[in-house]
Amino acid sequence: MQVTALIWVITILVILGLFVFDFFAHVRTPHEPTFRESGFWSAVYIGIALLFGGFVAWKWGGTYAGEYYAGFVTEKALSVDNLFVFLIIMTTFAVPRIYQQKVLLIGIVLALVMRGLFIAVGAAAISAFSWVFYLFGLFLIYTAAKLLRESGHEVEHEQKRDSRIVTLAKRVLPTTEEYDGDKLVTTIDGRRVVTPLLLALLAIGFADLLFALDSIPAIYGLTEQPYLVFTANAFALMGLRQLYFLIGGLLDRLVYLSYGLAAILAFIGVKLVLHALHENTLPFINGGEHVDVPEISTAVSLGVIFGILVIATVASLIKTRGTADRPTGV
């Protein structure tokens, strides 16, 4: 897959342009988006992502388009899990709803920047060392086991992490407990202090860093093309802010989502290990020769990922059926 520097530049400029548009059109003036607004723009960004897959198919062929779609679906699913963590952070810091959009958009841009760095490092490592796939695969399997172990206790784990971040920030930064509109820094008695909004942003930024550690190895298990890895991540992150407000009330009902994501990460981890064995050059494995093992195709990967997500979602909704409208305390 040959991607020219011009295509890279145009793609990055278009993505940056969409984020700038999102800020000036929706975030600059603080407000709580309506369900209709969130639904419309979520559909627009998903539509753009799907159309881009068509462009990939036209420009480079169906195989690469399939890899892009598999990566996009996986990153979008992981992003939904990210939303649950964002919701915990917003609740922990008591961020007013009208100011949450700004924190989310800045956090999403930070996530894209960090993922871009990880993508570049991952591409360089893969190019230089084929055995990196062993590390990626084993890391994803470990992450899947960790996700299963923490399932059902996400709130406690995130609140502990947020508490450590706040404690560290307060040691080195002057802070206030009061919000001042959507300002990240304000002045009290002539002294510049950090507002809780910036602390919430720091917590989201740290969470984004941890998410990048999981998501980048996962998508490299579906495609080795840095361009597809970057664009799948970018389009998965676009519309995440709108999705937060659109399905915020539904997140509590997705009780089996963590199990589904753990299954997906474990599946991709196994796929990476099989690929590493197929491309093996390590002298202590099969004498440095390639190991004749089956490889999992992109079509199978996409089918398995989509199937797991459908099962986890349907099972969650069935499990929590009748609880959505149940009065508090019942």
Coordinates of C-alpha atoms in Angstrom, one line a residue, residues 63 65 82 95 100 103 151 168 241:
T63 CA -8.4 -5.9 1.0
A65 CA -10.7 -1.4 2.9
N82 CA -13.7 4.9 27.0
V95 CA -18.3 18.8 35.9
Q100 CA -18.5 18.8 29.5
V103 CA -13.3 18.8 28.3
S151 CA -15.1 -6.1 35.2
L168 CA -0.3 14.7 42.5
R241 CA -18.2 13.6 22.1

